[in-house]
């Protein structure tokens, strides 16, 4: 593994006014952590919410300079390292859009064109091996961040947990203003990632509050990896309100999520399901109309109940009397 380790410790990190860019080592640490937690078991590293969250958590933990986090950059540029230990798999017929400086344009450009990264066989086998994985992890921490003891990088609360706490407990007054300020403070090319990150954390908070079940039907379904198939729905769209507080959310199965977003269902002030007259339910006894006038499933904690203001705004938007 000596040559592989040497390549990892001599990454081509772009120069910045704060020193060498830390993006590549942070992403590699996020990948290593994903192997440790069983989130990656195959040689297929997709651009997914969990990896994005780990990248930002580790960035806030390790990077002490004013460099700006950007997940897309290292995911794209690691393909240029020696020995080709990181290779991109693109969608058939797609080309990755790049800037004049040969860098990837945006997070959207990455997700629209790249399926995943595949590691070299040597790198993949090394990360599957707990001993070799630990050696690589410690070497990266020491080389790029001057950390010789892993205890130095285990804080009580990670960045994603801080955001989750804000989503759960911050008062509604001025909440949107605070989120707008946080998003506007980062460069435009990073805002998209930050919004995706907040959406990921919002979903986890909503599913936790609603016990992974649809608040209308009670449906609770998971895949083989225990990932819930229920969605987190904004009552008023985040793009319009910048409100991802827990009180602007509901847990809904995909069908009810789409129906809610299109105004085919709404929720009353006493938390009962309203069905719009324009909905054509061809089997009402087993379809959406079977839930009409039924109370939705609420959190056991009243602090997390959906905002009556948001529910009224939603009803007004779609013409409910």
GROMACS .gro file of N, CA and C in nm, residues 126-199:
model
  222
  126UNK      N    1  -0.819  -0.133   0.004
  126UNK     CA    2  -0.759  -0.070   0.122
  126UNK      C    3  -0.867  -0.011   0.213
  127UNK      N    4  -0.969   0.051   0.154
  127UNK     CA    5  -1.074   0.113   0.234
  127UNK      C    6  -1.171   0.009   0.292
  128UNK      N    7  -1.176  -0.109   0.232
  128UNK     CA    8  -1.256  -0.218   0.290
  128UNK      C    9  -1.187  -0.278   0.412
  129UNK      N   10  -1.055  -0.269   0.415
  129UNK     CA   11  -0.976  -0.327   0.524
  129UNK      C   12  -0.967  -0.229   0.640
  130UNK      N   13  -1.023  -0.263   0.758
  130UNK     CA   14  -1.024  -0.168   0.870
  130UNK      C   15  -0.886  -0.118   0.910
  131UNK      N   16  -0.786  -0.205   0.905
  131UNK     CA   17  -0.650  -0.164   0.947
  131UNK      C   18  -0.591  -0.066   0.846
  132UNK      N   19  -0.597  -0.101   0.718
  132UNK     CA   20  -0.541  -0.013   0.614
  132UNK      C   21  -0.619   0.118   0.607
  133UNK      N   22  -0.749   0.109   0.625
  133UNK     CA   23  -0.833   0.230   0.623
  133UNK      C   24  -0.792   0.326   0.734
  134UNK      N   25  -0.764   0.270   0.850
  134UNK     CA   26  -0.723   0.354   0.964
  134UNK      C   27  -0.588   0.419   0.938
  135UNK      N   28  -0.498   0.346   0.875
  135UNK     CA   29  -0.366   0.401   0.841
  135UNK      C   30  -0.382   0.520   0.747
  136UNK      N   31  -0.464   0.504   0.644
  136UNK     CA   32  -0.487   0.612   0.547
  136UNK      C   33  -0.551   0.732   0.616
  137UNK      N   34  -0.650   0.706   0.698
  137UNK     CA   35  -0.720   0.814   0.768
  137UNK      C   36  -0.625   0.894   0.856
  138UNK      N   37  -0.546   0.825   0.936
  138UNK     CA   38  -0.452   0.894   1.025
  138UNK      C   39  -0.347   0.972   0.947
  139UNK      N   40  -0.304   0.914   0.835
  139UNK     CA   41  -0.202   0.982   0.753
  139UNK      C   42  -0.258   1.111   0.694
  140UNK      N   43  -0.383   1.109   0.648
  140UNK     CA   44  -0.446   1.229   0.592
  140UNK      C   45  -0.461   1.336   0.700
  141UNK      N   46  -0.507   1.295   0.817
  141UNK     CA   47  -0.527   1.390   0.926
  141UNK      C   48  -0.396   1.458   0.965
  142UNK      N   49  -0.289   1.380   0.971
  142UNK     CA   50  -0.161   1.438   1.011
  142UNK      C   51  -0.101   1.524   0.900
  143UNK      N   52  -0.103   1.474   0.777
  143UNK     CA   53  -0.039   1.544   0.666
  143UNK      C   54  -0.107   1.677   0.634
  144UNK      N   55  -0.240   1.676   0.625
  144UNK     CA   56  -0.311   1.793   0.575
  144UNK      C   57  -0.370   1.882   0.685
  145UNK      N   58  -0.383   1.827   0.806
  145UNK     CA   59  -0.446   1.905   0.912
  145UNK      C   60  -0.364   1.910   1.041
  146UNK      N   61  -0.247   1.846   1.040
  146UNK     CA   62  -0.158   1.851   1.156
  146UNK      C   63  -0.215   1.784   1.279
  147UNK      N   64  -0.302   1.686   1.260
  147UNK     CA   65  -0.368   1.618   1.372
  147UNK      C   66  -0.310   1.479   1.389
  148UNK      N   67  -0.252   1.453   1.505
  148UNK     CA   68  -0.191   1.323   1.531
  148UNK      C   69  -0.278   1.233   1.618
  149UNK      N   70  -0.380   1.293   1.679
  149UNK     CA   71  -0.468   1.218   1.769
  149UNK      C   72  -0.612   1.239   1.724
  150UNK      N   73  -0.680   1.131   1.688
  150UNK     CA   74  -0.816   1.142   1.636
  150UNK      C   75  -0.914   1.199   1.738
  151UNK      N   76  -0.881   1.195   1.866
  151UNK     CA   77  -0.969   1.252   1.967
  151UNK      C   78  -0.988   1.402   1.944
  152UNK      N   79  -0.893   1.462   1.874
  152UNK     CA   80  -0.901   1.605   1.847
  152UNK      C   81  -1.012   1.638   1.747
  153UNK      N   82  -1.063   1.540   1.675
  153UNK     CA   83  -1.163   1.568   1.571
  153UNK      C   84  -1.298   1.505   1.605
  154UNK      N   85  -1.324   1.482   1.731
  154UNK     CA   86  -1.453   1.426   1.771
  154UNK      C   87  -1.523   1.522   1.868
  155UNK      N   88  -1.587   1.627   1.815
  155UNK     CA   89  -1.655   1.722   1.902
  155UNK      C   90  -1.786   1.664   1.954
  156UNK      N   91  -1.843   1.731   2.051
  156UNK     CA   92  -1.969   1.683   2.106
  156UNK      C   93  -2.083   1.693   2.003
  157UNK      N   94  -2.083   1.800   1.924
  157UNK     CA   95  -2.191   1.822   1.828
  157UNK      C   96  -2.132   1.856   1.692
  158UNK      N   97  -2.178   1.787   1.588
  158UNK     CA   98  -2.134   1.817   1.452
  158UNK      C   99  -2.220   1.928   1.391
  159UNK      N  100  -2.169   1.984   1.284
  159UNK     CA  101  -2.238   2.096   1.217
  159UNK      C  102  -2.381   2.058   1.179
  160UNK      N  103  -2.400   1.939   1.123
  160UNK     CA  104  -2.534   1.898   1.080
  160UNK      C  105  -2.630   1.888   1.199
  161UNK      N  106  -2.576   1.852   1.316
  161UNK     CA  107  -2.660   1.845   1.436
  161UNK      C  108  -2.698   1.984   1.484
  162UNK      N  109  -2.608   2.080   1.465
  162UNK     CA  110  -2.639   2.219   1.501
  162UNK      C  111  -2.752   2.271   1.414
  163UNK      N  112  -2.743   2.246   1.282
  163UNK     CA  113  -2.849   2.288   1.190
  163UNK      C  114  -2.980   2.218   1.225
  164UNK      N  115  -2.974   2.090   1.257
  164UNK     CA  116  -3.094   2.015   1.293
  164UNK      C  117  -3.160   2.074   1.418
  165UNK      N  118  -3.079   2.113   1.515
  165UNK     CA  119  -3.132   2.175   1.637
  165UNK      C  120  -3.202   2.306   1.605
  166UNK      N  121  -3.144   2.384   1.513
  166UNK     CA  122  -3.208   2.509   1.470
  166UNK      C  123  -3.343   2.479   1.405
  167UNK      N  124  -3.346   2.380   1.318
  167UNK     CA  125  -3.470   2.342   1.249
  167UNK      C  126  -3.578   2.301   1.349
  168UNK      N  127  -3.537   2.230   1.452
  168UNK     CA  128  -3.632   2.179   1.551
  168UNK      C  129  -3.678   2.285   1.651
  169UNK      N  130  -3.586   2.370   1.696
  169UNK     CA  131  -3.616   2.450   1.815
  169UNK      C  132  -3.611   2.601   1.797
  170UNK      N  133  -3.553   2.651   1.689
  170UNK     CA  134  -3.548   2.796   1.674
  170UNK      C  135  -3.689   2.853   1.662
  171UNK      N  136  -3.716   2.967   1.727
  171UNK     CA  137  -3.850   3.029   1.716
  171UNK      C  138  -3.880   3.070   1.573
  172UNK      N  139  -4.008   3.067   1.538
  172UNK     CA  140  -4.048   3.098   1.401
  172UNK      C  141  -4.018   3.243   1.362
  173UNK      N  142  -4.030   3.334   1.458
  173UNK     CA  143  -4.007   3.475   1.429
  173UNK      C  144  -3.866   3.495   1.376
  174UNK      N  145  -3.855   3.556   1.260
  174UNK     CA  146  -3.727   3.589   1.196
  174UNK      C  147  -3.646   3.466   1.152
  175UNK      N  148  -3.708   3.346   1.157
  175UNK     CA  149  -3.633   3.226   1.118
  175UNK      C  150  -3.589   3.234   0.972
  176UNK      N  151  -3.682   3.267   0.884
  176UNK     CA  152  -3.649   3.273   0.741
  176UNK      C  153  -3.540   3.375   0.715
  177UNK      N  154  -3.546   3.488   0.785
  177UNK     CA  155  -3.445   3.592   0.767
  177UNK      C  156  -3.306   3.540   0.803
  178UNK      N  157  -3.300   3.459   0.908
  178UNK     CA  158  -3.173   3.402   0.951
  178UNK      C  159  -3.119   3.306   0.845
  179UNK      N  160  -3.205   3.222   0.788
  179UNK     CA  161  -3.162   3.126   0.686
  179UNK      C  162  -3.116   3.200   0.561
  180UNK      N  163  -3.190   3.302   0.520
  180UNK     CA  164  -3.151   3.382   0.403
  180UNK      C  165  -3.013   3.442   0.424
  181UNK      N  166  -2.989   3.492   0.544
  181UNK     CA  167  -2.858   3.552   0.573
  181UNK      C  168  -2.747   3.448   0.563
  182UNK      N  169  -2.770   3.329   0.618
  182UNK     CA  170  -2.669   3.224   0.613
  182UNK      C  171  -2.638   3.183   0.469
  183UNK      N  172  -2.741   3.173   0.387
  183UNK     CA  173  -2.721   3.130   0.248
  183UNK      C  174  -2.654   3.240   0.166
  184UNK      N  175  -2.693   3.365   0.192
  184UNK     CA  176  -2.638   3.476   0.113
  184UNK      C  177  -2.492   3.504   0.147
  185UNK      N  178  -2.446   3.455   0.262
  185UNK     CA  179  -2.307   3.480   0.303
  185UNK      C  180  -2.207   3.395   0.227
  186UNK      N  181  -2.252   3.290   0.160
  186UNK     CA  182  -2.159   3.202   0.088
  186UNK      C  183  -2.160   3.238  -0.060
  187UNK      N  184  -2.053   3.208  -0.132
  187UNK     CA  185  -2.048   3.236  -0.276
  187UNK      C  186  -2.162   3.166  -0.351
  188UNK      N  187  -2.203   3.224  -0.461
  188UNK     CA  188  -2.318   3.173  -0.535
  188UNK      C  189  -2.301   3.027  -0.576
  189UNK      N  190  -2.178   2.986  -0.610
  189UNK     CA  191  -2.157   2.848  -0.657
  189UNK      C  192  -2.172   2.746  -0.545
  190UNK      N  193  -2.174   2.792  -0.419
  190UNK     CA  194  -2.187   2.700  -0.306
  190UNK      C  195  -2.329   2.700  -0.250
  191UNK      N  196  -2.408   2.799  -0.283
  191UNK     CA  197  -2.543   2.811  -0.226
  191UNK      C  198  -2.628   2.688  -0.257
  192UNK      N  199  -2.615   2.638  -0.377
  192UNK     CA  200  -2.693   2.520  -0.417
  192UNK      C  201  -2.662   2.402  -0.325
  193UNK      N  202  -2.534   2.381  -0.295
  193UNK     CA  203  -2.495   2.272  -0.205
  193UNK      C  204  -2.553   2.294  -0.066
  194UNK      N  205  -2.547   2.419  -0.018
  194UNK     CA  206  -2.596   2.449   0.116
  194UNK      C  207  -2.746   2.424   0.125
  195UNK      N  208  -2.819   2.458   0.021
  195UNK     CA  209  -2.964   2.433   0.020
  195UNK      C  210  -2.993   2.284   0.019
  196UNK      N  211  -2.917   2.207  -0.060
  196UNK     CA  212  -2.934   2.061  -0.062
  196UNK      C  213  -2.901   2.003   0.075
  197UNK      N  214  -2.795   2.054   0.138
  197UNK     CA  215  -2.756   2.007   0.270
  197UNK      C  216  -2.867   2.033   0.371
  198UNK      N  217  -2.922   2.154   0.371
  198UNK     CA  218  -3.029   2.187   0.465
  198UNK      C  219  -3.152   2.099   0.438
  199UNK      N  220  -3.180   2.071   0.311
  199UNK     CA  221  -3.292   1.985   0.277
  199UNK      C  222  -3.273   1.844   0.333
   0.00000   0.00000   0.00000
